[in-house]
Coordinates of C-alpha atoms in Angstrom, one line a residue:
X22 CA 106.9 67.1 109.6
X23 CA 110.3 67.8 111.1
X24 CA 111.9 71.0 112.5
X25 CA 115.2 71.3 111.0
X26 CA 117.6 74.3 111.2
X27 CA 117.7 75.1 107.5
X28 CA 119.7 77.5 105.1
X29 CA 117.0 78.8 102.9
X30 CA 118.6 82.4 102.5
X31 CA 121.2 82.1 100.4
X32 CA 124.6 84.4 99.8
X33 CA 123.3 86.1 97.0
X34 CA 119.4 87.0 98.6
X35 CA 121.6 88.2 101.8
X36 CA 123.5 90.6 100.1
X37 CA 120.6 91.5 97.9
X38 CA 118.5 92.5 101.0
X39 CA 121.8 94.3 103.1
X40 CA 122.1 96.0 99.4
X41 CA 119.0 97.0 98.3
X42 CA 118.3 98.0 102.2
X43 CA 121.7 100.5 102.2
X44 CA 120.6 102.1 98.7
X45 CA 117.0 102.5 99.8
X46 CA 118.5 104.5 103.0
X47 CA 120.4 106.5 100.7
X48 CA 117.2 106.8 98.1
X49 CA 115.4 108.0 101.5
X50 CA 118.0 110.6 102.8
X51 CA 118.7 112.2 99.4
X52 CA 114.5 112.0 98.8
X53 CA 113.6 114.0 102.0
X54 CA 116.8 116.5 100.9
X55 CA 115.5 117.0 97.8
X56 CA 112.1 118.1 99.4
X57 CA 113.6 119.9 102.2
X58 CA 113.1 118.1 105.3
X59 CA 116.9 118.3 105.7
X60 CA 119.9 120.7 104.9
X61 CA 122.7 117.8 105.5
X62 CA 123.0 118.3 101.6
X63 CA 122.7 120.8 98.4
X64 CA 120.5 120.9 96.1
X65 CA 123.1 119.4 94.1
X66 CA 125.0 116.6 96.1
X67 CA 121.1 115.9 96.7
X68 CA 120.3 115.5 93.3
X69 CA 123.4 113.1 92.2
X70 CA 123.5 110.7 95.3
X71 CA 119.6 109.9 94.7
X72 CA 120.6 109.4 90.8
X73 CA 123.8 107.4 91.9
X74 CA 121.6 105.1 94.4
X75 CA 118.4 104.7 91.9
X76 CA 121.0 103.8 88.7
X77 CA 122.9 100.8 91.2
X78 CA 119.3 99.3 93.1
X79 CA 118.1 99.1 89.0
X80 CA 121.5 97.6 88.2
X81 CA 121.2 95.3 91.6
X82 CA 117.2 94.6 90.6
X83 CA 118.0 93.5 87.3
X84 CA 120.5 91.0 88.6
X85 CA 117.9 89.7 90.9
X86 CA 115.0 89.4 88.4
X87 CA 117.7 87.1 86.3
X88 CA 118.4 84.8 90.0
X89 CA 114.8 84.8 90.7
X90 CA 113.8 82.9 87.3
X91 CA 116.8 81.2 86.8
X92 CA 116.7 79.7 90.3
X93 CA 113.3 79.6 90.5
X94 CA 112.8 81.3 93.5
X95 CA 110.0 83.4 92.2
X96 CA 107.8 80.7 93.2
X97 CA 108.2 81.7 97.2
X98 CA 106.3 85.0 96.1
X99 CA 103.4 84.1 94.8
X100 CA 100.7 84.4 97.7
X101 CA 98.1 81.8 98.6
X102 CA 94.8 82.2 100.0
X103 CA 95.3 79.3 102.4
X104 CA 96.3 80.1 105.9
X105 CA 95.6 84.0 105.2
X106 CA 93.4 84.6 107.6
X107 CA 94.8 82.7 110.1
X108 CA 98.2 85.3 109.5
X109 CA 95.7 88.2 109.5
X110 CA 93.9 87.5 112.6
X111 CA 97.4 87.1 114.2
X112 CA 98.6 90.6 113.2
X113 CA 95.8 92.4 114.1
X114 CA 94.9 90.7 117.4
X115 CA 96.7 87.4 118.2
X116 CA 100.1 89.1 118.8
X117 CA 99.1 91.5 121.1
X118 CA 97.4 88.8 123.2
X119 CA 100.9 86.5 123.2
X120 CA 99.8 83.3 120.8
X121 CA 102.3 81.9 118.6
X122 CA 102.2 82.7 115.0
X123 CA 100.3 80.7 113.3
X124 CA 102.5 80.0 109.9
X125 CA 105.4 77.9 109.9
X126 CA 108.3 78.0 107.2
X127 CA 108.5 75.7 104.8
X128 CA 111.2 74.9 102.5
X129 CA 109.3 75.6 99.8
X130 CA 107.7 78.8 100.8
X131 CA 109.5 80.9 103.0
X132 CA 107.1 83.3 102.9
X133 CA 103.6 83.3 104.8
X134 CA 100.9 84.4 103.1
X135 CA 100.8 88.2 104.3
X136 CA 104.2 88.5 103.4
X137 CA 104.5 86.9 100.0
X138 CA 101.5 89.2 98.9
X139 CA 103.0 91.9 100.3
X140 CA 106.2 91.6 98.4
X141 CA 104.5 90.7 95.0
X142 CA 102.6 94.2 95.4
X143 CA 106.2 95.8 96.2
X144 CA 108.0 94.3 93.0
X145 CA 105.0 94.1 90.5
X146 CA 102.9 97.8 91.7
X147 CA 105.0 100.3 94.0
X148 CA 108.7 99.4 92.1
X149 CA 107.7 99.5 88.8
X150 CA 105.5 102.4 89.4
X151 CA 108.5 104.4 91.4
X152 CA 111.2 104.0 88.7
X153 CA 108.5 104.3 85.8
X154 CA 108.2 107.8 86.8
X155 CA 112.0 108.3 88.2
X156 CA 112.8 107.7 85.1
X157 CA 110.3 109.8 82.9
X158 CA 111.6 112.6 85.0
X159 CA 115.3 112.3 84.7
X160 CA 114.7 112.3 81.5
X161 CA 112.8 115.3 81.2
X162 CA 114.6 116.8 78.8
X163 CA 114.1 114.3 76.0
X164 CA 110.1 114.8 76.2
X165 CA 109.7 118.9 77.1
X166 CA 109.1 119.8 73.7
X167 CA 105.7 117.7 74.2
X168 CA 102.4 120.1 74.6
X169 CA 101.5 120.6 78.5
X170 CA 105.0 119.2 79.1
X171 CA 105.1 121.4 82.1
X172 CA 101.5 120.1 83.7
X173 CA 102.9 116.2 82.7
X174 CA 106.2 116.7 84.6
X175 CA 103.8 118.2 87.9
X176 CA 101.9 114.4 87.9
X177 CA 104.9 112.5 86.8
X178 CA 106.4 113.9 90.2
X179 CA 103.6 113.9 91.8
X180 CA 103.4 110.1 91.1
X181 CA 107.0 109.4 92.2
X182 CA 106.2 111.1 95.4
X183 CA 103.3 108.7 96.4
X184 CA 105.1 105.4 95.5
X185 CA 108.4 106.5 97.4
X186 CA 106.4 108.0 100.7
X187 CA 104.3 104.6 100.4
X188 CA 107.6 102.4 100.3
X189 CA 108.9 104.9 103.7
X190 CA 105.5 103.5 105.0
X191 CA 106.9 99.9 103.7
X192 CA 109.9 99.5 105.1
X193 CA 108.7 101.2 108.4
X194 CA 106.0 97.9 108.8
X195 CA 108.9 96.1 108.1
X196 CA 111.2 97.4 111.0
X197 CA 108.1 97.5 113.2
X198 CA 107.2 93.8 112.5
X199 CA 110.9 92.6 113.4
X200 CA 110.5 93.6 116.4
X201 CA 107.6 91.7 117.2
X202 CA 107.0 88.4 118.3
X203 CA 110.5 87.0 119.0
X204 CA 113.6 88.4 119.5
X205 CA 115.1 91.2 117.1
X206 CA 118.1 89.4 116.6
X207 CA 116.5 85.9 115.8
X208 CA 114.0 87.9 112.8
X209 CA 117.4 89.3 111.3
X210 CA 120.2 86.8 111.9
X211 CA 118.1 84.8 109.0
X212 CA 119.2 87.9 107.2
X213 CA 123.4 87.4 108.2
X214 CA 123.9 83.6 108.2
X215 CA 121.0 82.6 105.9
X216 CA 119.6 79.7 108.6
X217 CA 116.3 79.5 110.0
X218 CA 113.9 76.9 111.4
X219 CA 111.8 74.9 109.0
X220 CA 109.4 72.7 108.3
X221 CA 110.5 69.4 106.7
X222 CA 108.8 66.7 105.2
X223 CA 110.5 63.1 105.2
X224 CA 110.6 64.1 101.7
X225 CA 112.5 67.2 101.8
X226 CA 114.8 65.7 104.9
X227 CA 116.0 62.8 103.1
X228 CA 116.9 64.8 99.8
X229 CA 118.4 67.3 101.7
X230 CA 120.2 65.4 104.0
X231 CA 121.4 63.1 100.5
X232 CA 122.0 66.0 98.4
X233 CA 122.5 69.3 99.8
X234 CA 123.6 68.9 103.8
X235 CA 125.8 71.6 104.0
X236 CA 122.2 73.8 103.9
X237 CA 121.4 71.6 107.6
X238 CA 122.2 73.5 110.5

């Protein structure tokens, strides 16, 4: 196995992340608005910025569904038993004691196990669950004619609630784990130029370095 500088973000999963990161903000600001942690906004202004950012993240998630499978990227979030401990045993003690991470990138999984079950949980559970009921609530009007409308709507929100404070929970983790480990900048800049280090086989060196070597740093 090789360490090779690698592309294996590419310009579309970049902006995809900066994206969906910016209207998740905006998702989060207008949220805790909405429920009056804040008075930055009306009612309102509240009420059409989180419509406005949920309506383009669907828009920029159903783009990214169709790259996923068409590119077949899907394939780096499907988790794996193997090495899952290891990656657990690291998080919960082996970082705070200074040992390297035990998981290496490779070009076929970018992912280590932790992660890539983490994100299949994200896009498979708290998403669909979050604009399920988003959804079912804006369109409240189409369904309030229905006995106990009133009592549905309460759980409907209710439900929206949990999955959004559970992706705030999320996406803290997520900050919190870049700054572990090394630097900040070297868990991001992945995430601006799309190059990080990898593990190569002969394999995957020679095809690259034959077929694709503008991805070699």
């Amino acid at each position: 196995m090789a360490i090779r500088r690698v592309r294996i973000f590419s310009l579309f999963e970049r902006f995809w992340h900066w994206s969906q990161m910016l209207l998740i903000m905006t998702l989060m600001f207008s949220g805790f608005g909405l429920h009056g942690f804040h008075h930055l906004l009306d009612f309102k202004q509240a009420v059409d910025l989180h419509t406005l950012a949920a309506f383009l993240l669907l828009l920029l998630w159903a783009f990214s569904i169709f790259w996923l499978f068409t590119t077949r990227n899907w394939r780096h979030f499907i988790p794996t038993v193997k090495g899952m401990w290891q990656v657990l045993r690291f998080y919960s003690f082996g970082i705070f004691q200074g040992e390297h991470h035990p998981y290496r990138k490779a070009y076929w999984r970018k992912h280590n196990p932790l992660q890539a079950l983490a994100y299949l949980m994200l896009k498979i559970v708290l998403f669909p669950l979050i604009w399920i009921s988003g959804l079912v609530y804006l369109f409240y009007f189409l369904w309030r004619d229905i006995p106990h409308a009133t009592q549905v709507l309460d759980g409907v929100a209710l439900v929206h609630t949990g999955a959004a404070f559970t992706i705030v929970v999320f996406v803290m983790i997520h900050v919190y784990m870049l700054t572990t480990g090394h630097s900040f900048k070297e868990h991001v800049m992945p995430m601006i130029n799309g190059f990080d280090e990898v593990d190569l086989t002969p394999e995957e060196e020679a095809y690259l370095l034959k077929d694709q070597p503008e991805v070699l740093g």
